[in-house]
Amino acid sequence: MEPKDLIQSLKNNMTTALTSDPCHKHEKDERGIIVRTKPVFKLLIDGEYICPICERDKKNDELSERESKKLKGILDKREYNLLHQKSILKDKSLFLSSFITYEANESEEIKNKDRATKAFREYKNNRVFNTFFQGLPGVGKSHLAMSILRNVNEAGEKNKQCLFIEVDEMLRLIRDSFNDKESIYTEKYFIDLLSKVDLLVLDDLGAETGNIDTSKEASDFTGRILKAVSGSRQDKSTIITTNLSRPQLELMYDKKLVSRILKDTFLIKFEETSDKRIRNIEF
């Protein structure tokens, strides 16, 4: 709002009089150089002396602050929604995972649920480290990994960007993009996306080679992508789930890659828990 408009607005709503008292604040800049030769006279409004330019600047600052808060809200919402919009997983029901819905009856399940909860608290407090879930299929590794991710995402204090990626599905999408020029799921797309997020889950690492008992090595294609992602995340946190032990991973991937992935690792290992997906159904 220009000074003349502000003056008119004030006149319309208050008892206003133009004084002969100038506001010296606007005569010189911060270096002492004269920038205004014509004085700006204060207004006497309901018994209070007000400079129209100071009042205009105040209104503009208030408007700028409101717009900044509005923009921050938009950015916060975008970061919050990234988990649901950009994650790659075939089973969408995994988004409903929580610590509450994880059934922990045996001692190992209770211990590992507690360790996963501790990992969440550390991530919430902005600590950088990797969490490594290792165990046979169906014990709840992905469930607990998503529970950590969802809680960090919903805590919101640090506005962390969170992402869940099934490794095998990501690699399939990249391979499909070789013959589909319209696909956004290129190698560059995933490397850029996975490199920038604050907290990343790489789910079911090693599943792309097939049977968990195989000694088959990962392809150069897979190794190249994982090296690029892990190399760019040395100052960020990553959660990894896998059915494979470290020796098995070292047979499958380059040892330097495995060492980088498992750097500063908080281990959550399942050795006794049975497959939770196998249930008897009664009618």
Tab-separated table of C-alpha atoms in Angstrom:
chain	number	residue	atom	x	y	z
A	1	MET	CA	0.000	0.000	0.000
A	2	GLU	CA	1.355	3.425	-0.978
A	3	PRO	CA	1.613	6.217	1.675
A	4	LYS	CA	-1.124	8.293	0.014
A	5	ASP	CA	-3.477	5.311	0.007
A	6	LEU	CA	-2.671	4.580	3.640
A	7	ILE	CA	-3.318	8.221	4.567
A	8	GLN	CA	-6.693	8.119	2.836
A	9	SER	CA	-7.576	4.857	4.555
A	10	LEU	CA	-6.651	6.283	7.923
A	11	LYS	CA	-8.614	9.457	7.240
A	12	ASN	CA	-11.697	7.423	6.415
A	13	ASN	CA	-11.615	5.565	9.704
A	14	MET	CA	-9.998	7.863	12.254
A	15	THR	CA	-9.617	11.449	13.381
A	16	THR	CA	-6.533	12.471	11.404
A	17	ALA	CA	-4.415	15.621	11.115
A	18	LEU	CA	-1.234	16.256	9.167
A	19	THR	CA	1.524	17.641	11.421
A	20	SER	CA	4.706	19.609	10.760
A	21	ASP	CA	6.748	16.962	12.580
A	22	PRO	CA	8.942	15.058	10.069
A	23	CYS	CA	10.026	11.414	10.425
A	24	HIS	CA	13.813	11.587	10.120
A	25	LYS	CA	14.100	7.822	9.699
A	26	HIS	CA	13.641	8.102	5.933
A	27	GLU	CA	16.081	10.949	5.190
A	28	LYS	CA	19.249	8.800	5.011
A	29	ASP	CA	20.084	5.177	4.272
A	30	GLU	CA	22.127	2.881	6.509
A	31	ARG	CA	25.363	4.391	5.098
A	32	GLY	CA	24.339	7.939	5.999
A	33	ILE	CA	23.678	8.997	2.402
A	34	ILE	CA	20.719	11.331	1.886
A	35	VAL	CA	18.070	9.481	-0.114
A	36	ARG	CA	15.020	11.759	0.398
A	37	THR	CA	15.099	15.538	0.227
A	38	LYS	CA	11.379	16.056	0.697
A	39	PRO	CA	10.420	15.427	4.344
A	40	VAL	CA	7.812	12.875	5.334
A	41	PHE	CA	5.515	14.470	7.893
A	42	LYS	CA	3.860	12.454	10.600
A	43	LEU	CA	0.096	12.195	11.028
A	44	LEU	CA	-1.695	12.813	14.293
A	45	ILE	CA	-4.242	9.998	14.447
A	46	ASP	CA	-6.503	9.779	17.458
A	47	GLY	CA	-3.825	11.449	19.531
A	48	GLU	CA	-0.941	9.259	18.252
A	49	TYR	CA	1.852	10.433	15.924
A	50	ILE	CA	2.266	8.003	13.009
A	51	CYS	CA	4.603	8.073	10.021
A	52	PRO	CA	2.733	6.830	6.904
A	53	ILE	CA	5.866	5.220	5.441
A	54	CYS	CA	6.715	3.420	8.694
A	55	GLU	CA	3.105	2.244	8.878
A	56	ARG	CA	3.226	1.059	5.262
A	57	ASP	CA	6.461	-0.873	5.897
A	58	LYS	CA	4.908	-2.438	8.986
A	59	LYS	CA	1.855	-3.569	6.989
A	60	ASN	CA	4.083	-4.938	4.218
A	61	ASP	CA	6.196	-6.864	6.764
A	62	GLU	CA	3.035	-8.362	8.275
A	63	LEU	CA	1.826	-9.361	4.814
A	64	SER	CA	5.214	-10.875	3.975
A	65	GLU	CA	5.204	-12.871	7.219
A	66	ARG	CA	1.700	-14.217	6.486
A	67	GLU	CA	2.741	-15.218	2.975
A	68	SER	CA	5.891	-16.905	4.323
A	69	LYS	CA	3.825	-18.927	6.792
A	70	LYS	CA	1.418	-19.861	4.018
A	71	LEU	CA	4.299	-20.965	1.779
A	72	LYS	CA	5.863	-22.926	4.633
A	73	GLY	CA	2.552	-24.719	5.138
A	74	ILE	CA	2.476	-25.650	1.454
A	75	LEU	CA	6.069	-26.922	1.548
A	76	ASP	CA	5.464	-28.859	4.762
A	77	LYS	CA	2.404	-30.526	3.216
A	78	ARG	CA	4.376	-31.374	0.079
A	79	GLU	CA	7.126	-33.021	2.141
A	80	TYR	CA	4.553	-34.888	4.231
A	81	ASN	CA	2.770	-36.170	1.119
A	82	LEU	CA	5.986	-37.295	-0.581
A	83	LEU	CA	5.857	-40.595	1.339
A	84	HIS	CA	2.504	-41.495	-0.251
A	85	GLN	CA	3.081	-39.906	-3.648
A	86	LYS	CA	6.605	-41.096	-4.476
A	87	SER	CA	7.060	-44.375	-2.593
A	88	ILE	CA	7.277	-47.577	-4.649
A	89	LEU	CA	5.532	-50.608	-3.140
A	90	LYS	CA	3.149	-53.169	-4.550
A	91	ASP	CA	1.156	-53.761	-1.362
A	92	LYS	CA	-0.447	-50.373	-0.540
A	93	SER	CA	-1.869	-51.747	2.711
A	94	LEU	CA	1.659	-51.441	4.076
A	95	PHE	CA	0.955	-47.707	4.465
A	96	LEU	CA	-1.358	-48.661	7.353
A	97	SER	CA	1.493	-50.235	9.331
A	98	SER	CA	2.062	-48.934	12.843
A	99	PHE	CA	3.738	-49.984	16.071
A	100	ILE	CA	0.267	-50.523	17.556
A	101	THR	CA	-0.786	-53.009	14.869
A	102	TYR	CA	2.460	-55.003	15.021
A	103	GLU	CA	1.608	-58.190	16.923
A	104	ALA	CA	4.418	-58.865	19.382
A	105	ASN	CA	3.768	-61.973	21.464
A	106	GLU	CA	7.132	-63.725	21.699
A	107	SER	CA	10.194	-62.294	23.455
A	108	GLU	CA	12.100	-61.631	20.212
A	109	GLU	CA	9.125	-59.830	18.674
A	110	ILE	CA	8.721	-57.663	21.785
A	111	LYS	CA	12.452	-56.884	21.858
A	112	ASN	CA	12.605	-55.960	18.172
A	113	LYS	CA	9.469	-53.836	18.338
A	114	ASP	CA	11.069	-51.975	21.234
A	115	ARG	CA	14.304	-51.508	19.253
A	116	ALA	CA	12.339	-50.188	16.261
A	117	THR	CA	10.576	-47.699	18.555
A	118	LYS	CA	13.955	-46.559	19.880
A	119	ALA	CA	15.177	-46.078	16.305
A	120	PHE	CA	12.161	-43.855	15.598
A	121	ARG	CA	12.887	-41.683	18.637
A	122	GLU	CA	16.510	-41.225	17.539
A	123	TYR	CA	15.482	-40.325	13.980
A	124	LYS	CA	12.938	-37.871	15.373
A	125	ASN	CA	15.756	-36.238	17.348
A	126	ASN	CA	17.665	-35.780	14.082
A	127	ARG	CA	20.349	-38.411	14.705
A	128	VAL	CA	21.877	-39.879	11.522
A	129	PHE	CA	22.422	-43.651	11.380
A	130	ASN	CA	21.262	-46.713	9.417
A	131	THR	CA	18.845	-49.361	10.675
A	132	PHE	CA	19.254	-52.920	9.380
A	133	PHE	CA	16.304	-55.351	9.653
A	134	GLN	CA	17.474	-58.898	8.951
A	135	GLY	CA	15.465	-62.123	9.078
A	136	LEU	CA	13.368	-64.629	7.172
A	137	PRO	CA	10.297	-63.564	5.134
A	138	GLY	CA	7.070	-62.705	6.943
A	139	VAL	CA	8.449	-61.780	10.377
A	140	GLY	CA	7.392	-58.130	10.126
A	141	LYS	CA	10.543	-56.356	8.935
A	142	SER	CA	8.724	-54.195	6.387
A	143	HIS	CA	5.910	-53.520	8.855
A	144	LEU	CA	8.296	-52.140	11.475
A	145	ALA	CA	10.328	-50.224	8.879
A	146	MET	CA	7.174	-48.510	7.630
A	147	SER	CA	6.092	-47.848	11.212
A	148	ILE	CA	9.322	-45.954	11.844
A	149	LEU	CA	8.952	-44.060	8.582
A	150	ARG	CA	5.303	-43.105	9.158
A	151	ASN	CA	5.988	-41.882	12.677
A	152	VAL	CA	8.917	-39.738	11.551
A	153	ASN	CA	6.838	-38.403	8.674
A	154	GLU	CA	3.883	-37.561	10.918
A	155	ALA	CA	5.990	-36.084	13.720
A	156	GLY	CA	6.736	-33.210	11.362
A	157	GLU	CA	8.980	-31.058	13.597
A	158	LYS	CA	11.980	-31.324	11.302
A	159	ASN	CA	9.954	-31.492	8.067
A	160	LYS	CA	11.834	-34.607	7.021
A	161	GLN	CA	11.241	-36.097	3.587
A	162	CYS	CA	10.475	-39.809	3.947
A	163	LEU	CA	10.352	-42.496	1.255
A	164	PHE	CA	9.701	-46.251	1.061
A	165	ILE	CA	11.173	-48.143	-1.907
A	166	GLU	CA	10.835	-51.838	-2.713
A	167	VAL	CA	14.183	-52.482	-4.383
A	168	ASP	CA	12.984	-55.198	-6.760
A	169	GLU	CA	9.998	-53.125	-7.963
A	170	MET	CA	12.192	-50.058	-8.464
A	171	LEU	CA	14.627	-52.022	-10.613
A	172	ARG	CA	11.735	-53.418	-12.669
A	173	LEU	CA	10.408	-49.924	-13.338
A	174	ILE	CA	13.849	-48.722	-14.414
A	175	ARG	CA	14.265	-51.663	-16.799
A	176	ASP	CA	10.800	-50.983	-18.255
A	177	SER	CA	11.780	-47.366	-18.903
A	178	PHE	CA	14.485	-48.531	-21.342
A	179	ASN	CA	11.739	-49.348	-23.859
A	180	ASP	CA	9.236	-46.699	-22.751
A	181	LYS	CA	10.441	-43.185	-23.496
A	182	GLU	CA	7.355	-41.720	-21.780
A	183	SER	CA	8.161	-43.327	-18.429
A	184	ILE	CA	9.395	-41.026	-15.663
A	185	TYR	CA	10.925	-43.973	-13.807
A	186	THR	CA	14.398	-43.689	-15.241
A	187	GLU	CA	17.644	-44.556	-13.532
A	188	LYS	CA	18.375	-40.845	-13.076
A	189	TYR	CA	14.910	-40.222	-11.600
A	190	PHE	CA	15.381	-42.799	-8.856
A	191	ILE	CA	18.985	-41.910	-8.077
A	192	ASP	CA	18.060	-38.230	-7.705
A	193	LEU	CA	14.950	-39.008	-5.626
A	194	LEU	CA	16.560	-41.542	-3.299
A	195	SER	CA	19.636	-39.376	-2.838
A	196	LYS	CA	17.807	-36.302	-1.550
A	197	VAL	CA	15.254	-37.645	0.964
A	198	ASP	CA	16.081	-37.441	4.665
A	199	LEU	CA	14.929	-40.929	5.642
A	200	LEU	CA	14.790	-43.774	3.114
A	201	VAL	CA	13.625	-47.374	3.422
A	202	LEU	CA	15.191	-49.822	0.963
A	203	ASP	CA	12.887	-52.784	1.337
A	204	ASP	CA	13.792	-56.413	0.623
A	205	LEU	CA	17.359	-55.819	-0.522
A	206	GLY	CA	18.634	-58.861	-2.425
A	207	ALA	CA	15.179	-60.069	-3.538
A	208	GLU	CA	15.990	-59.076	-7.117
A	209	THR	CA	18.224	-62.149	-7.506
A	210	GLY	CA	15.477	-64.605	-6.596
A	211	ASN	CA	15.755	-67.379	-3.999
A	212	ILE	CA	17.368	-66.317	-0.695
A	213	ASP	CA	19.623	-69.378	-0.742
A	214	THR	CA	21.162	-68.435	-4.069
A	215	SER	CA	24.804	-67.410	-4.407
A	216	LYS	CA	23.991	-65.507	-7.576
A	217	GLU	CA	25.705	-62.146	-7.895
A	218	ALA	CA	23.721	-58.957	-8.500
A	219	SER	CA	24.017	-57.499	-11.996
A	220	ASP	CA	26.260	-54.566	-12.826
A	221	PHE	CA	23.062	-52.601	-13.452
A	222	THR	CA	21.826	-53.201	-9.884
A	223	GLY	CA	25.233	-52.571	-8.361
A	224	ARG	CA	25.604	-49.282	-10.241
A	225	ILE	CA	22.300	-47.923	-8.928
A	226	LEU	CA	22.895	-49.026	-5.337
A	227	LYS	CA	26.408	-47.578	-5.362
A	228	ALA	CA	25.130	-44.217	-6.616
A	229	VAL	CA	22.372	-44.093	-3.992
A	230	SER	CA	24.480	-45.274	-1.053
A	231	GLY	CA	27.329	-42.960	-2.019
A	232	SER	CA	25.043	-39.932	-1.947
A	233	ARG	CA	23.507	-40.864	1.416
A	234	GLN	CA	26.582	-40.886	3.632
A	235	ASP	CA	25.175	-37.962	5.645
A	236	LYS	CA	21.576	-39.250	5.643
A	237	SER	CA	19.732	-42.095	7.344
A	238	THR	CA	18.663	-45.289	5.579
A	239	ILE	CA	16.563	-48.225	6.815
A	240	ILE	CA	17.237	-51.547	5.074
A	241	THR	CA	15.198	-54.737	5.245
A	242	THR	CA	16.551	-57.988	3.880
A	243	ASN	CA	16.184	-61.742	4.166
A	244	LEU	CA	19.940	-62.107	3.796
A	245	SER	CA	22.804	-62.131	6.279
A	246	ARG	CA	25.842	-59.922	5.808
A	247	PRO	CA	27.967	-62.808	4.390
A	248	GLN	CA	25.198	-63.531	1.870
A	249	LEU	CA	25.025	-59.858	0.884
A	250	GLU	CA	28.798	-59.804	0.390
A	251	LEU	CA	28.511	-62.753	-2.007
A	252	MET	CA	25.827	-60.922	-3.951
A	253	TYR	CA	27.215	-57.376	-3.977
A	254	ASP	CA	30.592	-55.695	-3.937
A	255	LYS	CA	32.029	-55.783	-0.401
A	256	LYS	CA	32.700	-52.049	-0.456
A	257	LEU	CA	29.035	-51.444	-1.269
A	258	VAL	CA	27.883	-53.677	1.603
A	259	SER	CA	30.298	-51.924	3.966
A	260	ARG	CA	28.938	-48.531	2.940
A	261	ILE	CA	25.306	-49.660	3.284
A	262	LEU	CA	25.933	-51.112	6.753
A	263	LYS	CA	27.908	-48.124	8.047
A	264	ASP	CA	26.795	-46.946	11.521
A	265	THR	CA	24.143	-49.677	11.643
A	266	PHE	CA	21.523	-50.290	14.306
A	267	LEU	CA	20.791	-54.010	13.924
A	268	ILE	CA	17.317	-55.482	14.399
A	269	LYS	CA	17.629	-59.218	13.756
A	270	PHE	CA	14.936	-61.900	13.673
A	271	GLU	CA	16.154	-65.446	14.360
A	272	GLU	CA	13.217	-67.121	16.112
A	273	THR	CA	10.069	-65.316	14.902
A	274	SER	CA	7.754	-67.343	12.651
A	275	ASP	CA	6.086	-66.147	9.446
A	276	LYS	CA	3.235	-63.841	10.506
A	277	ARG	CA	1.566	-64.080	7.098
A	278	ILE	CA	0.690	-67.756	7.575
A	279	ARG	CA	-2.608	-67.898	9.480
A	280	ASN	CA	-5.401	-70.410	9.941
A	281	ILE	CA	-8.757	-68.961	8.887
A	282	GLU	CA	-12.015	-70.017	10.545
A	283	PHE	CA	-15.479	-69.614	8.962
